[in-house]
Coordinates of C-alpha atoms and ligand atoms in Angstrom, one line a residue:
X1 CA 26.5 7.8 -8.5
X2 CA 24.4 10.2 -10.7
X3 CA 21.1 9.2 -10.2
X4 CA 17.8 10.7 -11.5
X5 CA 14.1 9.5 -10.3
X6 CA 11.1 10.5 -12.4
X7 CA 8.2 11.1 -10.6
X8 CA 7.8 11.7 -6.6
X9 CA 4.9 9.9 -5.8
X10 CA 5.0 7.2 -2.9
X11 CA 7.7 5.4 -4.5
X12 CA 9.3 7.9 -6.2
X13 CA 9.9 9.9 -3.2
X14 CA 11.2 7.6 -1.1
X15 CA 13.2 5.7 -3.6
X16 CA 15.0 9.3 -4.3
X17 CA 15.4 10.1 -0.8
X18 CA 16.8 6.5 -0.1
X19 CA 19.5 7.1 -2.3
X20 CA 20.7 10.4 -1.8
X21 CA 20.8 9.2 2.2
X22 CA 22.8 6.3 0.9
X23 CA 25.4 8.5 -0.6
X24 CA 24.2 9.0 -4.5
X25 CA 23.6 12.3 -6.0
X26 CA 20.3 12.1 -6.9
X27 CA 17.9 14.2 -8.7
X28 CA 14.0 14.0 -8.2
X29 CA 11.3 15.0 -11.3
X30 CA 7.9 15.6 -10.5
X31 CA 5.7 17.3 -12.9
X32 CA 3.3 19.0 -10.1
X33 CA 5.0 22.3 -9.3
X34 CA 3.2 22.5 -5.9
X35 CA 4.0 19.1 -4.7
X36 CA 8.1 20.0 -5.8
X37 CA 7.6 24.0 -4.3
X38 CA 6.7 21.5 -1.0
X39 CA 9.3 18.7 -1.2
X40 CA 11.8 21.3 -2.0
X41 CA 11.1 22.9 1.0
X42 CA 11.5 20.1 3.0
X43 CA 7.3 19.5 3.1
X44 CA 6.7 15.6 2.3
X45 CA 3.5 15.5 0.9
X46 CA 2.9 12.0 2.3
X47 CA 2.7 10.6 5.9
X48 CA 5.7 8.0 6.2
X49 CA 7.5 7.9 9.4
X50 CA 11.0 8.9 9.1
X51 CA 10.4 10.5 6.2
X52 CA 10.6 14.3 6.7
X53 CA 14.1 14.0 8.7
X54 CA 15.8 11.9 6.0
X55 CA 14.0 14.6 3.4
X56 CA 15.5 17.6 5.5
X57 CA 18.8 16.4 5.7
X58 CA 19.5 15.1 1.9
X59 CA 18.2 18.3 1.1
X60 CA 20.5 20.0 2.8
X61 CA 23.4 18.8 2.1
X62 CA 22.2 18.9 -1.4
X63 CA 22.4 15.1 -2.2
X64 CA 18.8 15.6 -3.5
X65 CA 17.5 18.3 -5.4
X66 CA 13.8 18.6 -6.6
X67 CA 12.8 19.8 -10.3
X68 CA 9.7 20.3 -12.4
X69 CA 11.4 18.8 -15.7
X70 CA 12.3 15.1 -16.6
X71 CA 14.8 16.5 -19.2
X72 CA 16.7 18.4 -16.5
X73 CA 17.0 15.9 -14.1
X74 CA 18.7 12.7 -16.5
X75 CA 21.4 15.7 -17.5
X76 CA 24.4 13.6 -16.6
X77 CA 22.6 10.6 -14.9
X78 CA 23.9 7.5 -14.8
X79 CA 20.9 5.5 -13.9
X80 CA 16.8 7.1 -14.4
X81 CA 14.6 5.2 -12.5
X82 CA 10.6 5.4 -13.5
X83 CA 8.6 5.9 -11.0
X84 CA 5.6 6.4 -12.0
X85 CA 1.8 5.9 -11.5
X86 CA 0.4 2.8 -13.2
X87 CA -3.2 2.6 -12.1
X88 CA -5.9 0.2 -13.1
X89 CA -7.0 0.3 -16.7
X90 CA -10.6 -0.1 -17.8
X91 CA -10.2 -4.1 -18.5
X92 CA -8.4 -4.5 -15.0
X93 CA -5.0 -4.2 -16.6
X94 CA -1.8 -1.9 -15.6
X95 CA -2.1 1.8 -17.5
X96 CA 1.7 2.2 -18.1
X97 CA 0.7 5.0 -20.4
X98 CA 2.6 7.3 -18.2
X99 CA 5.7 5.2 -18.4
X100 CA 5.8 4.8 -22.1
X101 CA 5.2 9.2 -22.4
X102 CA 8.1 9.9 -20.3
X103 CA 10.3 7.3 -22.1
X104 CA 9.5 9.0 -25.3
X105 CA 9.9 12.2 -24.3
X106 CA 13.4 11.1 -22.7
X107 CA 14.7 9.1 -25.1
X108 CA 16.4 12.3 -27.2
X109 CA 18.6 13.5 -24.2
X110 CA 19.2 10.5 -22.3
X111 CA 23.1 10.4 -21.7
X112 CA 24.9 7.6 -23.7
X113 CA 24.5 4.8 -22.0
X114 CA 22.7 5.7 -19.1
X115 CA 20.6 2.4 -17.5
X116 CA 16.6 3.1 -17.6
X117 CA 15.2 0.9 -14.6
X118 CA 11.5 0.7 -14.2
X119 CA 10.4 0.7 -10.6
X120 CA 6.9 1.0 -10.8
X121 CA 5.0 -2.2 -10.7
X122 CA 4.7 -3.2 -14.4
X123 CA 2.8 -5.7 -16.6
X124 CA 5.6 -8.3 -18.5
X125 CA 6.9 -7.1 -21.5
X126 CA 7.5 -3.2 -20.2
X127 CA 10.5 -2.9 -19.9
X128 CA 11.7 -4.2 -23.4
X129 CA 9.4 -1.8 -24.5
X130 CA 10.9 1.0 -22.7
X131 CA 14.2 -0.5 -24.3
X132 CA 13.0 -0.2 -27.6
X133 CA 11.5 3.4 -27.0
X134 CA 14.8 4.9 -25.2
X135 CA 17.2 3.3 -27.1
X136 CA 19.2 2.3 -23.8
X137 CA 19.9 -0.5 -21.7
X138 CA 16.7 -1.2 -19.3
X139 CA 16.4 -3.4 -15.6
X140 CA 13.4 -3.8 -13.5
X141 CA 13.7 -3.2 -10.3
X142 CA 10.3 -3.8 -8.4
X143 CA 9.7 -2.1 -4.8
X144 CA 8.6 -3.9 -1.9
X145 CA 7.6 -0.8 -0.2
X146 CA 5.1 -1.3 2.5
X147 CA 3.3 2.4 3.3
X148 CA 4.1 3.3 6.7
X149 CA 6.9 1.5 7.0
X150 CA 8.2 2.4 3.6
X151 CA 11.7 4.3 4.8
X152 CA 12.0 0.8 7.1
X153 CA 11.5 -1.4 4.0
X154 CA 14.2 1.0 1.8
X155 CA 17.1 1.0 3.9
X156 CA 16.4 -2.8 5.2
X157 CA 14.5 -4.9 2.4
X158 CA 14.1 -8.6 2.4
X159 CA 15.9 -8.1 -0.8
X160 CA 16.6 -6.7 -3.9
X161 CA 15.4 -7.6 -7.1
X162 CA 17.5 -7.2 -10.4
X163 CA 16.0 -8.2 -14.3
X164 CA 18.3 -7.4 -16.9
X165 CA 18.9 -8.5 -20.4
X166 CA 22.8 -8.0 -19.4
X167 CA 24.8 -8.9 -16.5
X168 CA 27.1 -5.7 -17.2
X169 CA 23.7 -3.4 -16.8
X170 CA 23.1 -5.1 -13.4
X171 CA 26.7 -4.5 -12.2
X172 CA 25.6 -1.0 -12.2
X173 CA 22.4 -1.5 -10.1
X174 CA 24.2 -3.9 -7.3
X175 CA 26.8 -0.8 -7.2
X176 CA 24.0 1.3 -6.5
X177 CA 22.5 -0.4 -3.7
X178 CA 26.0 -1.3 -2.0
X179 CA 25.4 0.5 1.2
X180 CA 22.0 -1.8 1.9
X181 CA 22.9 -5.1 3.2
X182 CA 20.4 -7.5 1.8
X183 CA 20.5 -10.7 -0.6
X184 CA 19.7 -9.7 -4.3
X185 CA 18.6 -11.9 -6.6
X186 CA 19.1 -11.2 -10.1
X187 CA 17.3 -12.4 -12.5
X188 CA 15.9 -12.1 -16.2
X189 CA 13.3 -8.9 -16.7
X190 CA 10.4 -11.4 -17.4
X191 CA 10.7 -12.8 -14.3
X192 CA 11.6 -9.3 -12.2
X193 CA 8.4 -7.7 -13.3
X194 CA 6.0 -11.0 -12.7
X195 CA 8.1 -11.1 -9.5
X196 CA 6.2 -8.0 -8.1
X197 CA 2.7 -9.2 -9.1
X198 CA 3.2 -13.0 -7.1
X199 CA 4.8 -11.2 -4.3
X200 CA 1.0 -9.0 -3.7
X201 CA -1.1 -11.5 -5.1
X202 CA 0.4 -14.4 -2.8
X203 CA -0.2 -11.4 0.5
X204 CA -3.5 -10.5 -1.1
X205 CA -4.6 -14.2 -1.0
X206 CA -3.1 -15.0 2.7
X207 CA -4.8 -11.5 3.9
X208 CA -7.8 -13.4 2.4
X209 CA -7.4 -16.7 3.5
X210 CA -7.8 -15.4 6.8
X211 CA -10.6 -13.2 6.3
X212 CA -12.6 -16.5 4.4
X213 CA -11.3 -18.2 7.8
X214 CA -13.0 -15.3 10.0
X215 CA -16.6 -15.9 7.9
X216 CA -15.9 -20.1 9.0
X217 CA -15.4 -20.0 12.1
X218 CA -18.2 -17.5 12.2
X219 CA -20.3 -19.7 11.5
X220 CA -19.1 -22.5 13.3
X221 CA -18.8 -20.8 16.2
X222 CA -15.1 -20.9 16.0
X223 CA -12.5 -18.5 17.6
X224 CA -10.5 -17.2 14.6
X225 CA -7.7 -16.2 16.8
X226 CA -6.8 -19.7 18.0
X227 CA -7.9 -21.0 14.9
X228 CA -4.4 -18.6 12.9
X229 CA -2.4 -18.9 15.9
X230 CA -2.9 -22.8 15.7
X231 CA -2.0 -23.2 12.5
X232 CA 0.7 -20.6 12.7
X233 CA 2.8 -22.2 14.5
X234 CA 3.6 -24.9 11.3
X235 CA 6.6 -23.5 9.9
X236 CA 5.2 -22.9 6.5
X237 CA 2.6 -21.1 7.7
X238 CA 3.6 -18.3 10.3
X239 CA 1.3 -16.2 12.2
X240 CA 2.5 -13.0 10.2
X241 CA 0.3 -11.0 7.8
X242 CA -3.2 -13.1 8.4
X243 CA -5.2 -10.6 10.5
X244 CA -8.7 -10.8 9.6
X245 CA -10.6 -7.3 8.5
X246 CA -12.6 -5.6 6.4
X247 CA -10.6 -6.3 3.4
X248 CA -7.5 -5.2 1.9
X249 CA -7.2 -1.9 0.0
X250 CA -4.7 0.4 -0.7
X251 CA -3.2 1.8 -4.0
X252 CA -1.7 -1.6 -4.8
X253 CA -3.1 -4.8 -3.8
X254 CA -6.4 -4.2 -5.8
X255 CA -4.8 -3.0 -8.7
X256 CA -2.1 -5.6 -8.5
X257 CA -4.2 -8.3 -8.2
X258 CA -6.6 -7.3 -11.1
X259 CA -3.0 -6.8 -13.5
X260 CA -1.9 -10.1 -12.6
X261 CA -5.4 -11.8 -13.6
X262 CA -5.5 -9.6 -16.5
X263 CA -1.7 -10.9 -17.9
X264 CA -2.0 -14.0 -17.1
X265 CA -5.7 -14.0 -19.2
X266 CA -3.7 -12.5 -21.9
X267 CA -1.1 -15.3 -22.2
X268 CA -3.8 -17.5 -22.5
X269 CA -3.9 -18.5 -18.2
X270 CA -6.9 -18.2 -16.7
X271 CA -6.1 -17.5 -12.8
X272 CA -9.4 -18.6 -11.3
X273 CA -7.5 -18.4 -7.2
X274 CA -6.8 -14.6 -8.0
X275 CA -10.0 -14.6 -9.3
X276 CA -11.5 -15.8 -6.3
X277 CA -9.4 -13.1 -4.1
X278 CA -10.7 -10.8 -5.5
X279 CA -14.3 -11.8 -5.0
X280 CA -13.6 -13.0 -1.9
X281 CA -12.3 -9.6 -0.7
X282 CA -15.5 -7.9 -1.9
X283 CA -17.5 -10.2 0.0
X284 CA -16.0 -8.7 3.1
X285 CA -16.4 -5.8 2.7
X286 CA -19.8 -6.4 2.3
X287 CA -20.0 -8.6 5.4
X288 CA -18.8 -5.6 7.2
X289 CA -21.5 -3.5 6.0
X290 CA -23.6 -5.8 7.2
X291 CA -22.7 -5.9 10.6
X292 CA -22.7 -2.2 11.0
X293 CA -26.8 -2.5 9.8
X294 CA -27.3 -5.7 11.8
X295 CA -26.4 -3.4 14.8
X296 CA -28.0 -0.8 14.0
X297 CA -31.2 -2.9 14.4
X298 CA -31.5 -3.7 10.8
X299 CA -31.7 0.1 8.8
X300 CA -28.9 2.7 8.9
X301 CA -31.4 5.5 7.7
X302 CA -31.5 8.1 10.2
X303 CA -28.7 6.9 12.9
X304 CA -25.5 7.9 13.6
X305 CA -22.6 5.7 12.8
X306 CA -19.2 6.5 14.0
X307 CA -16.6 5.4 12.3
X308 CA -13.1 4.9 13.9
X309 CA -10.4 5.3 10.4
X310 CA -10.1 6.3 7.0
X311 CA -7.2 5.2 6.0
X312 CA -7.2 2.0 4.3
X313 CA -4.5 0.6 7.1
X314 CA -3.3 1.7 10.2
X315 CA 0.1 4.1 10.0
X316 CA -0.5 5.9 6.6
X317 CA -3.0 8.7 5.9
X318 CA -3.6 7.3 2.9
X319 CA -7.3 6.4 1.9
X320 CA -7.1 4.6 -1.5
X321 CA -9.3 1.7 -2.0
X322 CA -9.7 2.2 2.2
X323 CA -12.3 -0.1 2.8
X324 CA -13.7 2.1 5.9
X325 CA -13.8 4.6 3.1
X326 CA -16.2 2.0 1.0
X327 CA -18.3 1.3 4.2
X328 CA -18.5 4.9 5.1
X329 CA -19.9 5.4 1.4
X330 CA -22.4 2.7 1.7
X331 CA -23.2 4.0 5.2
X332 CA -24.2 7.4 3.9
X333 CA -25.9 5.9 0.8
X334 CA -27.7 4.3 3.0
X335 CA -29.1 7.6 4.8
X336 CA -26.9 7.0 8.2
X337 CA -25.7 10.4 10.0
X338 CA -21.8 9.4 9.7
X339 CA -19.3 11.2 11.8
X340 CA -15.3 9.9 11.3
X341 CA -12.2 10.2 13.3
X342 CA -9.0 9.0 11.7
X343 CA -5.4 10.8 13.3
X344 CA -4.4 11.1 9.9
X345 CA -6.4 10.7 7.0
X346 CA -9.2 13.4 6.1
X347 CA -11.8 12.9 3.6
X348 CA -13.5 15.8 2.0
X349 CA -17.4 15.4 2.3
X350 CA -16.9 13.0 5.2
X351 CA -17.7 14.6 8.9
X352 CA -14.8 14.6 11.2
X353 CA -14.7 14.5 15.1
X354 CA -11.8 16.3 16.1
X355 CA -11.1 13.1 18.5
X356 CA -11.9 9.4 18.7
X357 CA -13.9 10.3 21.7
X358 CA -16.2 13.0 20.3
X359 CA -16.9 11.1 17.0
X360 CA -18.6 8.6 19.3
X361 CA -20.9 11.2 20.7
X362 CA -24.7 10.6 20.1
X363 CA -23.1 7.5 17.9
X364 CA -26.2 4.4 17.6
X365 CA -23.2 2.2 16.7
X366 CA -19.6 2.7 16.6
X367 CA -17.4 0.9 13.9
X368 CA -13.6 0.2 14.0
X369 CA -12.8 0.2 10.7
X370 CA -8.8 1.2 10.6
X371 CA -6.2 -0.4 13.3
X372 CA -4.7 2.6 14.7
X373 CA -3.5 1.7 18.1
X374 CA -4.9 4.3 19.7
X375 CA -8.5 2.5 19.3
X376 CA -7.1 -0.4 21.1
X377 CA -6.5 1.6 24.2
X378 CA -9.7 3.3 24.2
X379 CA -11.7 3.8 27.5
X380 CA -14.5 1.8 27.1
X381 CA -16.3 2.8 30.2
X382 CA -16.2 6.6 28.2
X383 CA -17.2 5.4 25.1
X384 CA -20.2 3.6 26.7
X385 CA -21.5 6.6 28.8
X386 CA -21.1 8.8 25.2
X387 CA -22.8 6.4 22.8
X388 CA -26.5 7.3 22.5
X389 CA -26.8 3.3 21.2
X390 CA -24.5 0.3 22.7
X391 CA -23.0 -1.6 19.6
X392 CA -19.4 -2.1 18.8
X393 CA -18.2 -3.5 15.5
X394 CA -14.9 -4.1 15.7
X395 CA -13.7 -4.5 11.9
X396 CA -10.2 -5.2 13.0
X397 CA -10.5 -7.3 15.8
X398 CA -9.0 -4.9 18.4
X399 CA -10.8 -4.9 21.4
X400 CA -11.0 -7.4 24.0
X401 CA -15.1 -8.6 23.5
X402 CA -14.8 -9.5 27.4
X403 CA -14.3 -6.3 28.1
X404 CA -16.6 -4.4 25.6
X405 CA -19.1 -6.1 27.3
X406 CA -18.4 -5.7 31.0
X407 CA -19.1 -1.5 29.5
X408 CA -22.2 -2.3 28.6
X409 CA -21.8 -2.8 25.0
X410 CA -22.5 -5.3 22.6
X411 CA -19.8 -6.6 20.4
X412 CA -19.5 -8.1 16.8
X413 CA -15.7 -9.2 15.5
X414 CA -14.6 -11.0 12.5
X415 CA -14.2 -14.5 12.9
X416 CA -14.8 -14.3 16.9
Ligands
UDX501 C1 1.7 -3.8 -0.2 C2 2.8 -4.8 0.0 O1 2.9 -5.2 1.4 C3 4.1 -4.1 -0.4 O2 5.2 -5.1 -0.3 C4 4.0 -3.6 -1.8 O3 5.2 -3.0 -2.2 C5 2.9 -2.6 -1.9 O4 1.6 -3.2 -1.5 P1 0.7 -1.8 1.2 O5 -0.3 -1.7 0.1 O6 1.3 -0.5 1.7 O7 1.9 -2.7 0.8 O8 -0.1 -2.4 2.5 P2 0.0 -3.7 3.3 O9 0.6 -3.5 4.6 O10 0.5 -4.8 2.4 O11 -1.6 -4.0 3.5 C6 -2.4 -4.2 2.3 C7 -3.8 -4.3 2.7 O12 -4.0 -5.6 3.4 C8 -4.3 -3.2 3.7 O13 -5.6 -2.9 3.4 C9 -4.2 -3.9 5.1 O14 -5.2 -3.4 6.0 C10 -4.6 -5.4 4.7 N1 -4.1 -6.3 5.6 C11 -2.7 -6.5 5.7 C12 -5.0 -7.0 6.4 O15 -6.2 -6.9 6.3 N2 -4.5 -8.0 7.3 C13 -3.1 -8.2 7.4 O16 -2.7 -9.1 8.2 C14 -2.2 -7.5 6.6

């Protein structure tokens, strides 16, 4: 099929690249020349494993190309997917300003009947709006994409979610995804584009839950560990997803979860839980800002912190909303000496170690803010002998606090 996506950001790209490996002829738009002089070249401009091979080979057997112009690209397409940013208004609701510009400027040259499916997460009511401005069918059809697992979650989603105002619209989307075996559930648009904002609010709260359950057992003198794995083991429970940290972050769950408060505010529901996420997941990240002073004897000023990840989650190098980017502000703010090691995320203004090892040089305490596995297998012994101080906080609950101590060190986890 004759596909066009508009805009090559994290979702864009992959959802382009996903189909073109799937068989469809697909066309990408991104307005940045640069980032389409680099995809085109077979240069993803984002960290996801498996990306650059599938990029390479779609590219060269031409199943994708890459263009600068949104007009260009839906020449001929049977299906234009949006894909593009909707960040965090002012008021905590969705920006779909971007959406709405490209529908106008598309709706003149769309082909006849072409489908317009929305893919970026959007408040309710955006897609008959992108309807009314095209002047063609529309479907939502949220993404599920995790980052750093993203490729993973195209070609082998938990399933595949269809709104439409016509059952002949979604035909054309279940023909579309006919080479990824997963149940799709299709459903009205209403309910495709709230389905999006319950699916990260309900993970935002359970990442939460077990954070709040970290700070209990805290101060109960609990093991948070046993405490998830014992209740994990209920069927309705799991033990998946509810690993206590600093927080969430990312590009999505703290603009997600601020969109869903802010529509269901504006239908008149006031969503005091999401509410309480939200405020709950600022607490930690204080907490952990906290501990880093606490073991610095109380005052930051003057000592060096090393902080072990950027990124705001183990796997991606992205740092948006990273909470060890939040704690690395507050550390500086706060006059510490801060030197960072992440193996793929770089900040500008932020001193980098060109190892995990040499970031801990001279370091008064060391913080594990990101779970790259590379900080669980870390010599403790070393780390111990290169530390000028002897405190660990480990933010993500990696290390074993037996053996942090038997170095020498001190160590402060969440919830243990
Ligand atoms: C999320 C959703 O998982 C995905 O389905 C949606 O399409 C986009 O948003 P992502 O933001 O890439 O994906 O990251 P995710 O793996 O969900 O983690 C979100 C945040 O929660 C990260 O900051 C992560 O560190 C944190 N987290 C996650 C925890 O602290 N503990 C956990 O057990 C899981």
């Amino acid at each position: 099929m004759r596909v066009a996506v508009i805009g090559a950001g994290y979702v864009g790209l992959i959802q382009a690249v996903g189909l073109a490996h799937i068989g469809h002829d697909v066309v990408l738009a991104e307005r940045d020349a640069e980032r389409v002089a680099a995809i085109s070249a077979g240069r993803s401009p984002i960290y996801e494993p498996g990306l650059p091979e599938l990029l390479s080979a779609t590219l060269a057997d031409k199943s994708l190309t890459v263009t600068t112009s949104n007009i260009d690209a839906v020449a001929g397409a049977e299906i234009v997917f949006l894909a593009l940013p909707t960040p965090q208004g002012n008021e905590g609701e969705a920006d779909v300003s971007a959406i709405f510009l490209v529908a106008d400027e598309l709706a003149p040259v769309l082909p006849e009947g072409c489908l317009v499916v929305t893919k970026s997460t959007v408040p309710v009511g955006t897609n008959l709006e992108v309807g009314v401005r095209t002047g063609r069918p529309v479907a939502s059809n949220p993404e599920f994409l995790r980052e750093g697992s993203a490729v993973t979650d195209f070609m082998k989603p938990d399933r595949i979610v269809i709104g439409a105002q016509d059952r002949s619209y979604v035909d054309k989307l279940v023909e579309l995804y006919r080479p990824i075996d997963a149940p799709i559930l299709v459903t009205d648009l209403v309910s495709a584009e709230v389905i999006k904002y319950a699916a990260n609010g309900y993970l935002a709260a359970r990442v939460t839950y077990a954070n709040a359950m970290a700070n209990v057992c805290e101060a109960v003198g609990a093991d948070v560990r046993d405490v998830l794995l014992g209740i994990g083991y209920d069927h309705r429970i799991g033990f998946s997803f509810m690993r206590p940290g600093p927080g969430f972050g990312g590009s999505c769950f703290p603009k997600d979860t601020r969109a869903l408060v802010k529509l269901a505010a504006d239908a008149g529901y006031e969503f005091s839980l999401m509410r309480g996420v939200i405020a709950t997941n600022e607490e930690q990240l204080a907490r952990t800002f906290a501990k880093v002073v606490a073991a610095a004897g109380g005052d930051v000023r003057g000592s060096r912190v090393a902080v072990w990840g950027l990124a705001f989650k183990a796997g991606t190098d992205d740092v948006r909303e990273s909470p060890a980017l939040a704690i690395v502000g507050r550390l500086l703010d706060a006059g510490a000496d801060v030197v960072a090691f992440d193996p793929q995320a770089t900040v500008p203004g932020i001193s980098a170690a060109p190892d995990a090892m040499a970031a801990v040089d001279g370091a008064e305490v060391l913080l594990i803010a990101t779970e790259w596995p590379q900080f669980q297998r870390c010599d403790l012994q070393a780390v111990a002998a290169r530390m000028s101080g002897s405190a660990i906080v480990d933010a993500r609950n990696l290390l074993d606090p037996t053996a942090v101590k038997a170095a020498g060190l001190t160590y402060t986890g969440v919830g243990r």
